[in-house]
Coordinates of C-alpha atoms and ligand atoms in Angstrom, one line a residue:
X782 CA 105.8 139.0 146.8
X783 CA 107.6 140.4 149.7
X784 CA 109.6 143.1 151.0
X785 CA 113.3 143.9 151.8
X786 CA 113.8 147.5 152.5
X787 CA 113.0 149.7 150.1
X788 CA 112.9 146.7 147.1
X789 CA 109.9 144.7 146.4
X790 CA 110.8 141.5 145.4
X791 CA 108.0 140.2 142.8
X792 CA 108.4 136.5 143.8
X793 CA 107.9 134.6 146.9
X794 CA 111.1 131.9 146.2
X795 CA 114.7 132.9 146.0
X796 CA 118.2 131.2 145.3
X797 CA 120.0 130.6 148.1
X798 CA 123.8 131.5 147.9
X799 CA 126.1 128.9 147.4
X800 CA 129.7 129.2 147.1
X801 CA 131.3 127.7 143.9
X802 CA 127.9 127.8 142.3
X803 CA 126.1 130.8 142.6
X804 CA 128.2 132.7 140.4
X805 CA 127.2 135.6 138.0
X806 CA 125.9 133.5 134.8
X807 CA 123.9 131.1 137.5
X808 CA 122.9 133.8 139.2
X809 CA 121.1 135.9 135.8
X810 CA 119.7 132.2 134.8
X811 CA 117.8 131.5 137.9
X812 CA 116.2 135.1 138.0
X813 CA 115.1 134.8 134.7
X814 CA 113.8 131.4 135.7
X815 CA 111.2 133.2 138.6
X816 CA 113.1 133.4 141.2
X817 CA 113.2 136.8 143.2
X818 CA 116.2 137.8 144.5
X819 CA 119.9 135.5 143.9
X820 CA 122.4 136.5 146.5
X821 CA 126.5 136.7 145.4
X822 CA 128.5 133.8 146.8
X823 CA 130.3 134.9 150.4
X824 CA 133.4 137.6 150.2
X825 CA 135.2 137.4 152.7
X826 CA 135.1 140.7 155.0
X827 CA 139.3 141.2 155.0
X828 CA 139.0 143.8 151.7
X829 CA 143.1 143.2 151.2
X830 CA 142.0 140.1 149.8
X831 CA 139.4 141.1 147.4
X832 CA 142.1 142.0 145.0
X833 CA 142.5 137.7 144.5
X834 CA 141.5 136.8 141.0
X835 CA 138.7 134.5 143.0
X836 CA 137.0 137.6 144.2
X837 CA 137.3 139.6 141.8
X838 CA 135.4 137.3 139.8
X839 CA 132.8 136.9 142.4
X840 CA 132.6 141.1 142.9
X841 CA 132.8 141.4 138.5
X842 CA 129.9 143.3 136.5
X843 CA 127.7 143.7 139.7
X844 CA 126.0 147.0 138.0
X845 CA 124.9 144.9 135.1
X846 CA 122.9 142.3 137.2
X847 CA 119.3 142.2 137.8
X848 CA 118.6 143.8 140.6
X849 CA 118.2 144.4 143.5
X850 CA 122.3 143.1 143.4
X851 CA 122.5 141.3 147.0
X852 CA 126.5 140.7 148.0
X853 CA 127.2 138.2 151.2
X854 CA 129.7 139.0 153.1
X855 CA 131.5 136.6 155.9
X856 CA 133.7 137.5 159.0
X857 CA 133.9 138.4 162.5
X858 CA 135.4 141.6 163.1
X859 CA 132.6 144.3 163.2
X860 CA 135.2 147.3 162.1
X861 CA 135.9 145.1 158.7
X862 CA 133.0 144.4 158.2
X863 CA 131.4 147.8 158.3
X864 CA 134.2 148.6 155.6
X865 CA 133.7 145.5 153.5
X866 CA 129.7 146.2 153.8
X867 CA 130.5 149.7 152.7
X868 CA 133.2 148.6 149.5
X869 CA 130.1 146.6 148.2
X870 CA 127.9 149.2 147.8
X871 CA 130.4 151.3 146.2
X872 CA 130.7 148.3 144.0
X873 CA 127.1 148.1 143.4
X874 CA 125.5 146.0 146.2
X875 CA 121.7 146.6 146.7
X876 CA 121.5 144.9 149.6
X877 CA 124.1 143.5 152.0
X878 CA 123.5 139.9 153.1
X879 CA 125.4 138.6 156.4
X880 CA 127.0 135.2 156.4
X881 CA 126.1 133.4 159.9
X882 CA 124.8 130.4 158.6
X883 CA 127.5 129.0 156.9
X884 CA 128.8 125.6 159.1
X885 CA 131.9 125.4 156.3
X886 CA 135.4 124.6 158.2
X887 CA 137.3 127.2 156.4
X888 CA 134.6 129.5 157.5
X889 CA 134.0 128.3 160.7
X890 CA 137.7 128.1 162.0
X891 CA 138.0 131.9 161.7
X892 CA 134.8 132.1 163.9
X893 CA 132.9 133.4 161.2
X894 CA 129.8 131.7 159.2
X895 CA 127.7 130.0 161.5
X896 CA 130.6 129.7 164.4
X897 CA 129.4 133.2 165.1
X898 CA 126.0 132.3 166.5
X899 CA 128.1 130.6 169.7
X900 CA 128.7 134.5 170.5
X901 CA 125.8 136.7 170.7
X902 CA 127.1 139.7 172.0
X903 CA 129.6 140.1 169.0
X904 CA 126.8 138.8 166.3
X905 CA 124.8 142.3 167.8
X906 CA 127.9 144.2 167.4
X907 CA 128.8 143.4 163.6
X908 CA 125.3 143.4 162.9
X909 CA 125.0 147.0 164.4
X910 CA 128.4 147.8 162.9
X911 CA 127.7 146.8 159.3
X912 CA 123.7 148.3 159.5
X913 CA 125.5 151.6 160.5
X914 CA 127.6 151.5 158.0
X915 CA 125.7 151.9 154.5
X916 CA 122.4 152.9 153.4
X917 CA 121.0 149.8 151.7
X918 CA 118.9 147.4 153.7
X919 CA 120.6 144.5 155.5
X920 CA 120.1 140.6 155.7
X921 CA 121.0 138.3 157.4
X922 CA 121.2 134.7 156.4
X923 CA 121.8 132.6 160.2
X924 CA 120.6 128.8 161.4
X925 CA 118.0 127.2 163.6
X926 CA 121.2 127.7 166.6
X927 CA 124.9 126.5 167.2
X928 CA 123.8 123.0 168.0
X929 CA 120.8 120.6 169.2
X930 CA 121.4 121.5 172.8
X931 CA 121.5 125.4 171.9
X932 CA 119.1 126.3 169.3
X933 CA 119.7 129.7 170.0
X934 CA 118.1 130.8 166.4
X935 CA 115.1 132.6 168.2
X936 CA 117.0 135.0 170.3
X937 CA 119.4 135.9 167.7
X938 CA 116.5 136.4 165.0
X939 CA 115.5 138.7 168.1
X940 CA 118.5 140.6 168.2
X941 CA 118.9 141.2 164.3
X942 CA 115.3 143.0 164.3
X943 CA 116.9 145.0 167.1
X944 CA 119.8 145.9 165.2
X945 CA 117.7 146.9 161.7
X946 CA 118.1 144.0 159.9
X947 CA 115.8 143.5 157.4
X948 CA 115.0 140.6 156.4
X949 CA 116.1 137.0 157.6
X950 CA 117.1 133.4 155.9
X951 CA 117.0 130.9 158.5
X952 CA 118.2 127.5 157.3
X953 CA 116.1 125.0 159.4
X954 CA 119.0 123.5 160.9
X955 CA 121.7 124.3 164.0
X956 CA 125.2 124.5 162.4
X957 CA 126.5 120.9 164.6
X958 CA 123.7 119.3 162.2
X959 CA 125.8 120.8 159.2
X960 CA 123.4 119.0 156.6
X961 CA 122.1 115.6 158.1
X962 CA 119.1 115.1 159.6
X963 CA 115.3 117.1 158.2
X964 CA 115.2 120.9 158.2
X965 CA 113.1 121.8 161.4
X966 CA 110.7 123.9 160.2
X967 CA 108.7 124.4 163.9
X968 CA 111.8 125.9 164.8
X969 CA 111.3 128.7 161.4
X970 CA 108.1 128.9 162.2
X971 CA 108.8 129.9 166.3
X972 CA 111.1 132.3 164.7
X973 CA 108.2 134.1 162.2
X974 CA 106.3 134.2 165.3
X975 CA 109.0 136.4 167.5
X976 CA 109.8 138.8 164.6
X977 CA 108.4 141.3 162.5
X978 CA 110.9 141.3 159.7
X979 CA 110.4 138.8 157.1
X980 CA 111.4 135.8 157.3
X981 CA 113.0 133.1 154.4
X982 CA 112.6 130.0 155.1
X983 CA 115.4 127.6 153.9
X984 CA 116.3 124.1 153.4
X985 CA 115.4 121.0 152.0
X986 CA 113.0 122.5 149.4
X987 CA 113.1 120.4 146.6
X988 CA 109.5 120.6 144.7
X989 CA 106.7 122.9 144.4
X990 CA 104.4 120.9 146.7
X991 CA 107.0 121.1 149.6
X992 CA 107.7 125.1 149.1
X993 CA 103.6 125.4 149.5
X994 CA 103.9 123.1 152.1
X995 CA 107.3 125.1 154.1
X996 CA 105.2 128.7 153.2
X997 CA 102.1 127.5 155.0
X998 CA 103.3 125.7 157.7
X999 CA 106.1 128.5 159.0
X1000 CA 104.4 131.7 157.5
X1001 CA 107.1 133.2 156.1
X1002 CA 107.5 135.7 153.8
X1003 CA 109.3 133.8 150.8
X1004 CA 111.6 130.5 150.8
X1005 CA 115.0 130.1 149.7
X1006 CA 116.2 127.1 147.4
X1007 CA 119.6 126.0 147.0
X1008 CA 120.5 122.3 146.0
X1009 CA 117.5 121.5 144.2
X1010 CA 118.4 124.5 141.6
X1011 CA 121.8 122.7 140.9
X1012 CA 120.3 121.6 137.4
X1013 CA 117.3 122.8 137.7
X1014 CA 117.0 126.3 137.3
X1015 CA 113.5 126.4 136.2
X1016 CA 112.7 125.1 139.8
X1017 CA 111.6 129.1 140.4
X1018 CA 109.2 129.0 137.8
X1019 CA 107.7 125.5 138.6
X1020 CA 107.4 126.4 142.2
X1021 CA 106.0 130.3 141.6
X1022 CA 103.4 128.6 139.3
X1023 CA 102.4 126.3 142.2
X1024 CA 101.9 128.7 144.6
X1025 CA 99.8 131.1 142.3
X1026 CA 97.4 128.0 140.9
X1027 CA 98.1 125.0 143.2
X1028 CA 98.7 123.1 139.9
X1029 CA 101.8 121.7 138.3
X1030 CA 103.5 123.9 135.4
X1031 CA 103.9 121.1 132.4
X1032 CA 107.3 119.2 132.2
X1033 CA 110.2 121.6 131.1
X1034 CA 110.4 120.8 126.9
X1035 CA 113.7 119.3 125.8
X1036 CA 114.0 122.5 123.5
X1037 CA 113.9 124.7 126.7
X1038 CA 116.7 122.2 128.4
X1039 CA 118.8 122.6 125.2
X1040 CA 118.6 126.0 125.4
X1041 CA 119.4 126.6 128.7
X1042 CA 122.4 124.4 128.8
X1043 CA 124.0 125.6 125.7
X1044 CA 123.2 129.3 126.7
X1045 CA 124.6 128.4 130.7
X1046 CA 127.7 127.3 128.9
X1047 CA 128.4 130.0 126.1
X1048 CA 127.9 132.4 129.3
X1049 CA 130.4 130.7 131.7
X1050 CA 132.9 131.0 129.0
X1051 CA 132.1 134.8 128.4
X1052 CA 132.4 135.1 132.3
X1053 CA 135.7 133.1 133.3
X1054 CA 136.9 132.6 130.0
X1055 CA 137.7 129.2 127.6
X1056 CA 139.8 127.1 130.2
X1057 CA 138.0 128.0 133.3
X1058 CA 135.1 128.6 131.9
X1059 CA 134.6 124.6 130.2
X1060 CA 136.4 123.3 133.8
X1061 CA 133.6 125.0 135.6
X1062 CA 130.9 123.9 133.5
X1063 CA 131.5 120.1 134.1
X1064 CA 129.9 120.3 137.3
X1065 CA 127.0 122.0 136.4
X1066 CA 126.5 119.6 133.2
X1067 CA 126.8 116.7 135.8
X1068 CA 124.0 117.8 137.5
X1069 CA 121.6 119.0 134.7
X1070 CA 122.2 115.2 133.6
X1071 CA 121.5 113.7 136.9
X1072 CA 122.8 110.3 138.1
X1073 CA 121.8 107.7 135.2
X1074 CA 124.2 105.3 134.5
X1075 CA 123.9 106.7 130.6
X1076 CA 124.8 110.2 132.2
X1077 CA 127.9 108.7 134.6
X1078 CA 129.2 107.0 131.0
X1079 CA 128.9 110.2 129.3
X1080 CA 130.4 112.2 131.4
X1081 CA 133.5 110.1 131.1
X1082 CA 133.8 111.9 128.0
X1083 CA 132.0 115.0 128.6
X1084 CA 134.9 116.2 131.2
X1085 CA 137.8 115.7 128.3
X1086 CA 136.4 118.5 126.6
X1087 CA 138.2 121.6 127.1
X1088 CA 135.7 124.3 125.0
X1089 CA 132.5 125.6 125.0
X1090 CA 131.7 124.9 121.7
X1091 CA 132.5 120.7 122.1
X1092 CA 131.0 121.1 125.5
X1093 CA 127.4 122.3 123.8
X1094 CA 127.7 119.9 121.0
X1095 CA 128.6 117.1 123.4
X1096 CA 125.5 117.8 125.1
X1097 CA 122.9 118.9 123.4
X1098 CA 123.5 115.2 121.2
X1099 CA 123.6 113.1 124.4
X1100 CA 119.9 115.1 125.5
X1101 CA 118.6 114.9 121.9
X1102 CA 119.4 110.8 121.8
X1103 CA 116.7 108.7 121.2
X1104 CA 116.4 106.9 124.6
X1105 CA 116.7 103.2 124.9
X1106 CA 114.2 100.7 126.2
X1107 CA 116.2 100.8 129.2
X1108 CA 116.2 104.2 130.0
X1109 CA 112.5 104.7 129.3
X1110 CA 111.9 102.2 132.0
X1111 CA 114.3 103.4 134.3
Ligands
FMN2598 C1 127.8 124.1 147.5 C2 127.1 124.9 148.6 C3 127.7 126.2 148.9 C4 127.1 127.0 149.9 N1 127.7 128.2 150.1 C5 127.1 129.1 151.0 C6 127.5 130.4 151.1 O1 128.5 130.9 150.5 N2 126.8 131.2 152.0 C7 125.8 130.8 152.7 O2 125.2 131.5 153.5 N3 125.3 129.5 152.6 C8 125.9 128.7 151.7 N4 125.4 127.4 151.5 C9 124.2 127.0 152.2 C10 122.9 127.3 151.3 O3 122.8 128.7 151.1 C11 121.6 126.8 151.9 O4 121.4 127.4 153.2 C12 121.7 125.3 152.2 O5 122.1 124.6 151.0 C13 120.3 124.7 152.5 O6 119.4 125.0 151.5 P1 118.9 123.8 150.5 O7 118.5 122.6 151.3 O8 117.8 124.4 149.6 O9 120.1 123.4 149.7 C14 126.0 126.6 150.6 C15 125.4 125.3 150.3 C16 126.0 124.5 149.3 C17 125.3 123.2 149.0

């Protein structure tokens, strides 16, 4: 349990935003898998483009979510985004989370994301700007520093507890190390020890041993996962299970995968409707299935399938199959 603001957030493991993925049904399944808080994918901060079908989508049925409803936002004017902070909570953001860890060339080349971090004095002014601007706390989600040689992530964790930030992601790498290398978690912890906001420690968090593991060796407040939910939803529970009994949850049943799936699916469909809806769905499919060579061979057909309904069918008979000798081995 931690705190942002105003909002207690009831677990200590959160999803990490990820553009593409973190949409509104993937969002409402990981909190009702554990996990604490699920941030919107990045809008950008020009609001003349919010009226694109893309973000509309990413902006839709924000007052129905669980909340608190946490909207990222990405630029690098501090006038825009002020006004883009203050559309969101007009639309229903809770909390406003600030993009400047994002190393993403699209991102980066309008010195926004994680480009910003080169630039202190304008990350304090947008931060400054957009805390000004509304009345909901705000977050901001940054890197270890720009690069090896300036892993500036200290002083601008500094200067976001200056500005009123509230609470800070750090993903335990500089932005030139994109996502090679192993998160640096000394780094995190150096920053827990300079602030007194809490701190989320991101990257590389992949089981429930590893998130005890992160927790206690940077003290921070709460982690953030983002990969290892592609699939995996129940990763929240399994890892806020560990951290209250230091022992494993039991394996997630086949029922409960069935179930999950076919509901992920139906609400993807509800959410983008039957084209999109069954396009987007293949890549989340591919990665509840994993990389077996019985999954790549499915697949093959899976992705011809243009509704929900086929899709779940589909599905739910390649999980149900009995397995062959082979693939109880493997
Ligand atoms: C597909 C994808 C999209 C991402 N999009 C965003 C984004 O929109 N905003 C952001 O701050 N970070 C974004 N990230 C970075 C993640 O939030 C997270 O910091 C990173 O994946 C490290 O965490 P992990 O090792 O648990 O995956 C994205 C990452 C991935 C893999």
């Amino acid at each position: 349990m931690f705190q942002i603001g105003p909002f207690k957030i009831d677990s200590s493991c959160v999803l990490a935003p990820m553009a593409g993925v973190t949409d509104a049904p993937f969002r409402r399944l990981c909190r009702e898998h554990g996990a604490g808080l699920a941030t919107s994918e990045m809008v950008t901060s020009d609001v003349r483009l919010w009226k694109s079908s893309k973000t509309q989508g990413r902006l839709a049925s924000l007052k129905q979510e669980h909340q608190p409803v946490s909207i990222q936002i990405a630029g690098s004017e501090p006038a825009m985004m002020a006004e883009a902070a203050k559309q969101a909570v007009e639309l229903g953001a809770q909390i406003i989370d600030i993009n400047m860890g994002c190393p993403a060339k699209k991102v980066c080349k309008k010195l926004a994301g994680s480009a910003l971090l080169q630039n202190e004095s304008l990350v304090a002014d947008i931060l400054t700007a957009v805390v000004n601007s509304v009345d909901v706390p705000v977050t901001l989600k940054t890197r270890t520093g720009w690069s090896p040689d300036e892993r500036n992530g200290t002083r601008i964790a500094g200067i976001a507890e200056q500005c009123g930030i509230q609470a800070l992601t750090v993903h335990g790498r500089t932005r030139a190390c994109r996502f090679e290398g192993q998160a640096e978690y000394d780094t995190i912890a150096e920053i827990v020890g300079q602030v007194s906001i809490p701190v989320i420690a991101n990257g590389d968090i992949d089981s429930p041993e590893k998130a005890k593991q992160v927790l206690e060796n940077t003290g921070a407040a709460a982690l953030m996962i983002g990969r290892s939910a592609l699939g995996a939803p129940w990763i929240f529970k399994q890892i806020n299970h560990y951290l209250a009994t230091a022992e494993r949850c039991s394996d997630i049943s086949l029922d409960h995968k069935l179930k999950t799936v076919s509901r992920h699916l139906k609400e993807l469909t509800e959410f983008y409707g039957e084209i999109k809806g069954a396009r987007i769905a293949r890549k989340h499919v591919r990665w509840y299935l994993g990389e077996s060579a019985s999954a790549k061979k499915f697949l093959k057909h899976f992705n011809t399938l243009n509704t929900s309904q086929s899709q779940t069918e589909a599905v739910v008979a390649f999980l149900s199959r009995p397995k062959s000798h082979e693939e109880n081995v493997a």
